């Protein structure tokens, strides 16, 4: 199982790049946020429990997040590997993932950190709009929809998340960068982390990410 983890602060373009990379590499894009939203929509027991945390903008407890992820990774289409987006969010989750993959004879191949300076993150996040139906992400400056206020993918209305307002962006970033730093340390120690410059347009960042994937694959790691 070839697992590539994408890491980045909120607003670094992680979700967008994960979707593009999945297409280019022919691997499923597994985003835990999407899995949770689907579980909530379907009203599964796990979704009902998770909703209490998501509604407050909090992380769902590690044991729930790990269970949801492993159920997805055990699906037949994931046997060849996945692009993982939104997990792990904490060091504890990284450790659980290592353990679960170990029992399945797998391991994390590569972790790509998309790095963007904090000031630029604040600017980008205040311009972010997502679609009401599926959470597809647009940005008024870097990735505008072709029709204003309408999702290009499914035609639903674009809305701004409360936590994307500039006033709360900075506080949210501070909080999340701490946890991200722990996950980065974990994978740096394991020797699987590659840092990629996340500035510039989407296509340029994709090429840098593909270079990092190719460099590692070329060395047979
Ligand atoms: P996202 O779309 O990645 O922003 O995720 C939306 C929500 O799903 C988050 O605010 C959390 O409540 C939950 N979530 C997604 N991934 C995780 C995770 N790895 N650990 C805990 N909660 C998560």
PDB file of C-alpha atoms in Angstrom, residues 43-194:
ATOM      1  CA  UNK A  43     -26.468   9.697   9.933  1.00  0.00           C
ATOM      2  CA  UNK A  44     -24.232   6.727  10.827  1.00  0.00           C
ATOM      3  CA  UNK A  45     -23.544   6.231  14.574  1.00  0.00           C
ATOM      4  CA  UNK A  46     -20.001   7.486  14.020  1.00  0.00           C
ATOM      5  CA  UNK A  47     -21.329  10.507  12.126  1.00  0.00           C
ATOM      6  CA  UNK A  48     -23.774  11.369  14.901  1.00  0.00           C
ATOM      7  CA  UNK A  49     -20.979  11.262  17.493  1.00  0.00           C
ATOM      8  CA  UNK A  50     -18.554  13.225  15.299  1.00  0.00           C
ATOM      9  CA  UNK A  51     -21.074  15.946  14.542  1.00  0.00           C
ATOM     10  CA  UNK A  52     -20.971  17.240  18.120  1.00  0.00           C
ATOM     11  CA  UNK A  53     -17.294  18.110  17.712  1.00  0.00           C
ATOM     12  CA  UNK A  54     -17.437  19.295  14.103  1.00  0.00           C
ATOM     13  CA  UNK A  55     -20.265  21.717  14.901  1.00  0.00           C
ATOM     14  CA  UNK A  56     -17.975  23.406  17.442  1.00  0.00           C
ATOM     15  CA  UNK A  57     -15.063  23.452  14.987  1.00  0.00           C
ATOM     16  CA  UNK A  58     -13.142  21.015  17.178  1.00  0.00           C
ATOM     17  CA  UNK A  59     -11.158  17.977  16.173  1.00  0.00           C
ATOM     18  CA  UNK A  60     -13.043  14.727  16.484  1.00  0.00           C
ATOM     19  CA  UNK A  61     -11.422  12.417  19.116  1.00  0.00           C
ATOM     20  CA  UNK A  62      -8.464  10.446  17.774  1.00  0.00           C
ATOM     21  CA  UNK A  63     -10.087   7.034  18.226  1.00  0.00           C
ATOM     22  CA  UNK A  64     -13.071   8.045  16.050  1.00  0.00           C
ATOM     23  CA  UNK A  65     -10.915   9.677  13.393  1.00  0.00           C
ATOM     24  CA  UNK A  66      -8.615   6.646  13.241  1.00  0.00           C
ATOM     25  CA  UNK A  67     -11.568   4.224  13.002  1.00  0.00           C
ATOM     26  CA  UNK A  68     -13.129   6.180  10.154  1.00  0.00           C
ATOM     27  CA  UNK A  69      -9.821   6.367   8.281  1.00  0.00           C
ATOM     28  CA  UNK A  70      -8.947   2.687   8.652  1.00  0.00           C
ATOM     29  CA  UNK A  71     -12.419   1.667   7.422  1.00  0.00           C
ATOM     30  CA  UNK A  72     -11.697   3.693   4.292  1.00  0.00           C
ATOM     31  CA  UNK A  73      -8.165   2.319   3.864  1.00  0.00           C
ATOM     32  CA  UNK A  74      -9.550  -1.210   4.076  1.00  0.00           C
ATOM     33  CA  UNK A  75     -11.751  -0.623   0.993  1.00  0.00           C
ATOM     34  CA  UNK A  76     -10.615  -2.507  -2.134  1.00  0.00           C
ATOM     35  CA  UNK A  77      -9.759   0.624  -4.141  1.00  0.00           C
ATOM     36  CA  UNK A  78      -7.201   1.661  -1.508  1.00  0.00           C
ATOM     37  CA  UNK A  79      -5.053  -1.474  -1.677  1.00  0.00           C
ATOM     38  CA  UNK A  80      -2.707   0.176  -4.186  1.00  0.00           C
ATOM     39  CA  UNK A  81      -2.344   3.218  -1.941  1.00  0.00           C
ATOM     40  CA  UNK A  82      -3.932   6.624  -1.416  1.00  0.00           C
ATOM     41  CA  UNK A  83      -3.240  10.316  -1.169  1.00  0.00           C
ATOM     42  CA  UNK A  84      -4.072  11.109   2.445  1.00  0.00           C
ATOM     43  CA  UNK A  85      -5.410  14.567   3.261  1.00  0.00           C
ATOM     44  CA  UNK A  86      -6.466  15.753   6.738  1.00  0.00           C
ATOM     45  CA  UNK A  87      -4.915  12.895   8.693  1.00  0.00           C
ATOM     46  CA  UNK A  88      -2.830  12.773  10.869  1.00  0.00           C
ATOM     47  CA  UNK A  89      -3.651  16.054  12.614  1.00  0.00           C
ATOM     48  CA  UNK A  90      -1.823  15.182  15.866  1.00  0.00           C
ATOM     49  CA  UNK A  91       1.237  13.204  16.910  1.00  0.00           C
ATOM     50  CA  UNK A  92      -1.058  10.623  18.544  1.00  0.00           C
ATOM     51  CA  UNK A  93      -2.850  10.106  15.217  1.00  0.00           C
ATOM     52  CA  UNK A  94       0.491   9.702  13.414  1.00  0.00           C
ATOM     53  CA  UNK A  95       1.458   6.982  15.895  1.00  0.00           C
ATOM     54  CA  UNK A  96      -1.884   5.189  15.542  1.00  0.00           C
ATOM     55  CA  UNK A  97      -1.532   5.281  11.755  1.00  0.00           C
ATOM     56  CA  UNK A  98       1.991   3.804  11.903  1.00  0.00           C
ATOM     57  CA  UNK A  99       0.697   1.003  14.115  1.00  0.00           C
ATOM     58  CA  UNK A 100      -2.375   0.230  11.985  1.00  0.00           C
ATOM     59  CA  UNK A 101      -0.373   0.237   8.752  1.00  0.00           C
ATOM     60  CA  UNK A 102       2.270  -1.963  10.363  1.00  0.00           C
ATOM     61  CA  UNK A 103      -0.307  -4.650  11.126  1.00  0.00           C
ATOM     62  CA  UNK A 104      -1.343  -4.544   7.447  1.00  0.00           C
ATOM     63  CA  UNK A 105       2.239  -4.818   6.188  1.00  0.00           C
ATOM     64  CA  UNK A 106       2.285  -1.194   5.002  1.00  0.00           C
ATOM     65  CA  UNK A 107       4.030   2.029   5.932  1.00  0.00           C
ATOM     66  CA  UNK A 108       4.026   5.710   5.064  1.00  0.00           C
ATOM     67  CA  UNK A 109       6.176   6.155   1.940  1.00  0.00           C
ATOM     68  CA  UNK A 110       6.319   9.854   1.728  1.00  0.00           C
ATOM     69  CA  UNK A 111       5.021  12.913   3.553  1.00  0.00           C
ATOM     70  CA  UNK A 112       4.825  16.151   1.605  1.00  0.00           C
ATOM     71  CA  UNK A 113       4.692  19.370   3.595  1.00  0.00           C
ATOM     72  CA  UNK A 114       3.311  22.309   1.610  1.00  0.00           C
ATOM     73  CA  UNK A 115       4.940  25.349   3.177  1.00  0.00           C
ATOM     74  CA  UNK A 116       3.451  28.859   2.945  1.00  0.00           C
ATOM     75  CA  UNK A 117       4.413  31.896   5.116  1.00  0.00           C
ATOM     76  CA  UNK A 118       1.849  32.769   7.802  1.00  0.00           C
ATOM     77  CA  UNK A 119       1.064  36.232   6.390  1.00  0.00           C
ATOM     78  CA  UNK A 120       0.197  34.740   3.039  1.00  0.00           C
ATOM     79  CA  UNK A 121      -2.000  32.119   4.720  1.00  0.00           C
ATOM     80  CA  UNK A 122      -4.046  34.799   6.456  1.00  0.00           C
ATOM     81  CA  UNK A 123      -4.513  36.619   3.155  1.00  0.00           C
ATOM     82  CA  UNK A 124      -5.491  33.456   1.272  1.00  0.00           C
ATOM     83  CA  UNK A 125      -7.899  32.152   3.879  1.00  0.00           C
ATOM     84  CA  UNK A 126      -9.925  35.291   4.034  1.00  0.00           C
ATOM     85  CA  UNK A 127     -10.540  34.818   0.283  1.00  0.00           C
ATOM     86  CA  UNK A 128     -11.670  31.212   0.543  1.00  0.00           C
ATOM     87  CA  UNK A 129     -15.196  30.127  -0.409  1.00  0.00           C
ATOM     88  CA  UNK A 130     -16.483  26.576  -0.330  1.00  0.00           C
ATOM     89  CA  UNK A 131     -19.491  24.945  -1.907  1.00  0.00           C
ATOM     90  CA  UNK A 132     -22.468  24.164   0.264  1.00  0.00           C
ATOM     91  CA  UNK A 133     -22.967  20.641  -1.041  1.00  0.00           C
ATOM     92  CA  UNK A 134     -19.547  18.949  -1.090  1.00  0.00           C
ATOM     93  CA  UNK A 135     -17.046  21.437   0.323  1.00  0.00           C
ATOM     94  CA  UNK A 136     -15.203  22.044  -2.978  1.00  0.00           C
ATOM     95  CA  UNK A 137     -12.785  24.902  -2.374  1.00  0.00           C
ATOM     96  CA  UNK A 138     -12.343  28.120  -4.380  1.00  0.00           C
ATOM     97  CA  UNK A 139     -10.400  31.308  -3.724  1.00  0.00           C
ATOM     98  CA  UNK A 140     -11.322  34.712  -5.068  1.00  0.00           C
ATOM     99  CA  UNK A 141      -7.694  35.511  -5.908  1.00  0.00           C
ATOM    100  CA  UNK A 142      -5.915  32.234  -6.624  1.00  0.00           C
ATOM    101  CA  UNK A 143      -8.655  29.865  -7.801  1.00  0.00           C
ATOM    102  CA  UNK A 144     -11.807  31.816  -8.675  1.00  0.00           C
ATOM    103  CA  UNK A 145     -14.920  29.901  -9.815  1.00  0.00           C
ATOM    104  CA  UNK A 146     -15.910  30.541 -13.452  1.00  0.00           C
ATOM    105  CA  UNK A 147     -19.303  31.893 -12.324  1.00  0.00           C
ATOM    106  CA  UNK A 148     -19.144  34.051  -9.179  1.00  0.00           C
ATOM    107  CA  UNK A 149     -20.768  32.403  -6.155  1.00  0.00           C
ATOM    108  CA  UNK A 150     -21.381  29.055  -7.918  1.00  0.00           C
ATOM    109  CA  UNK A 151     -19.404  25.810  -7.566  1.00  0.00           C
ATOM    110  CA  UNK A 152     -17.785  24.706 -10.872  1.00  0.00           C
ATOM    111  CA  UNK A 153     -17.983  21.043  -9.888  1.00  0.00           C
ATOM    112  CA  UNK A 154     -21.583  20.589  -8.748  1.00  0.00           C
ATOM    113  CA  UNK A 155     -23.316  23.958  -9.315  1.00  0.00           C
ATOM    114  CA  UNK A 156     -24.167  24.532  -5.646  1.00  0.00           C
ATOM    115  CA  UNK A 157     -23.920  27.860  -3.863  1.00  0.00           C
ATOM    116  CA  UNK A 158     -20.536  29.035  -2.548  1.00  0.00           C
ATOM    117  CA  UNK A 159     -20.439  30.136   1.083  1.00  0.00           C
ATOM    118  CA  UNK A 160     -17.758  31.526   3.370  1.00  0.00           C
ATOM    119  CA  UNK A 161     -17.050  29.454   6.471  1.00  0.00           C
ATOM    120  CA  UNK A 162     -17.358  31.480   9.664  1.00  0.00           C
ATOM    121  CA  UNK A 163     -13.849  30.464  10.607  1.00  0.00           C
ATOM    122  CA  UNK A 164     -12.437  31.824   7.317  1.00  0.00           C
ATOM    123  CA  UNK A 165     -13.180  35.409   8.380  1.00  0.00           C
ATOM    124  CA  UNK A 166      -9.875  37.323   8.830  1.00  0.00           C
ATOM    125  CA  UNK A 167     -10.570  38.090  12.501  1.00  0.00           C
ATOM    126  CA  UNK A 168     -10.535  34.423  13.486  1.00  0.00           C
ATOM    127  CA  UNK A 169      -8.053  33.136  10.932  1.00  0.00           C
ATOM    128  CA  UNK A 170      -4.981  34.156  12.905  1.00  0.00           C
ATOM    129  CA  UNK A 171      -6.095  32.535  16.164  1.00  0.00           C
ATOM    130  CA  UNK A 172      -7.056  29.346  14.364  1.00  0.00           C
ATOM    131  CA  UNK A 173      -3.700  29.262  12.606  1.00  0.00           C
ATOM    132  CA  UNK A 174      -1.746  29.649  15.852  1.00  0.00           C
ATOM    133  CA  UNK A 175      -3.627  26.749  17.359  1.00  0.00           C
ATOM    134  CA  UNK A 176      -3.273  24.448  14.361  1.00  0.00           C
ATOM    135  CA  UNK A 177       0.372  25.233  13.621  1.00  0.00           C
ATOM    136  CA  UNK A 178       1.326  23.779  17.010  1.00  0.00           C
ATOM    137  CA  UNK A 179      -0.229  20.398  16.244  1.00  0.00           C
ATOM    138  CA  UNK A 180       1.091  20.457  12.681  1.00  0.00           C
ATOM    139  CA  UNK A 181       4.616  21.057  14.030  1.00  0.00           C
ATOM    140  CA  UNK A 182       4.372  17.876  16.100  1.00  0.00           C
ATOM    141  CA  UNK A 183       3.289  15.827  13.099  1.00  0.00           C
ATOM    142  CA  UNK A 184       6.111  17.351  11.021  1.00  0.00           C
ATOM    143  CA  UNK A 185       8.624  16.424  13.752  1.00  0.00           C
ATOM    144  CA  UNK A 186       7.308  12.875  13.845  1.00  0.00           C
ATOM    145  CA  UNK A 187       7.849  12.333  10.108  1.00  0.00           C
ATOM    146  CA  UNK A 188      11.136  14.250  10.028  1.00  0.00           C
ATOM    147  CA  UNK A 189      12.487  11.813  12.615  1.00  0.00           C
ATOM    148  CA  UNK A 190      11.231   8.923  10.476  1.00  0.00           C
ATOM    149  CA  UNK A 191      13.094  10.391   7.479  1.00  0.00           C
ATOM    150  CA  UNK A 192      10.074  10.459   5.139  1.00  0.00           C
ATOM    151  CA  UNK A 193       9.251  14.192   5.102  1.00  0.00           C
ATOM    152  CA  UNK A 194       9.866  16.429   2.066  1.00  0.00           C
TER     153      UNK A 194
END
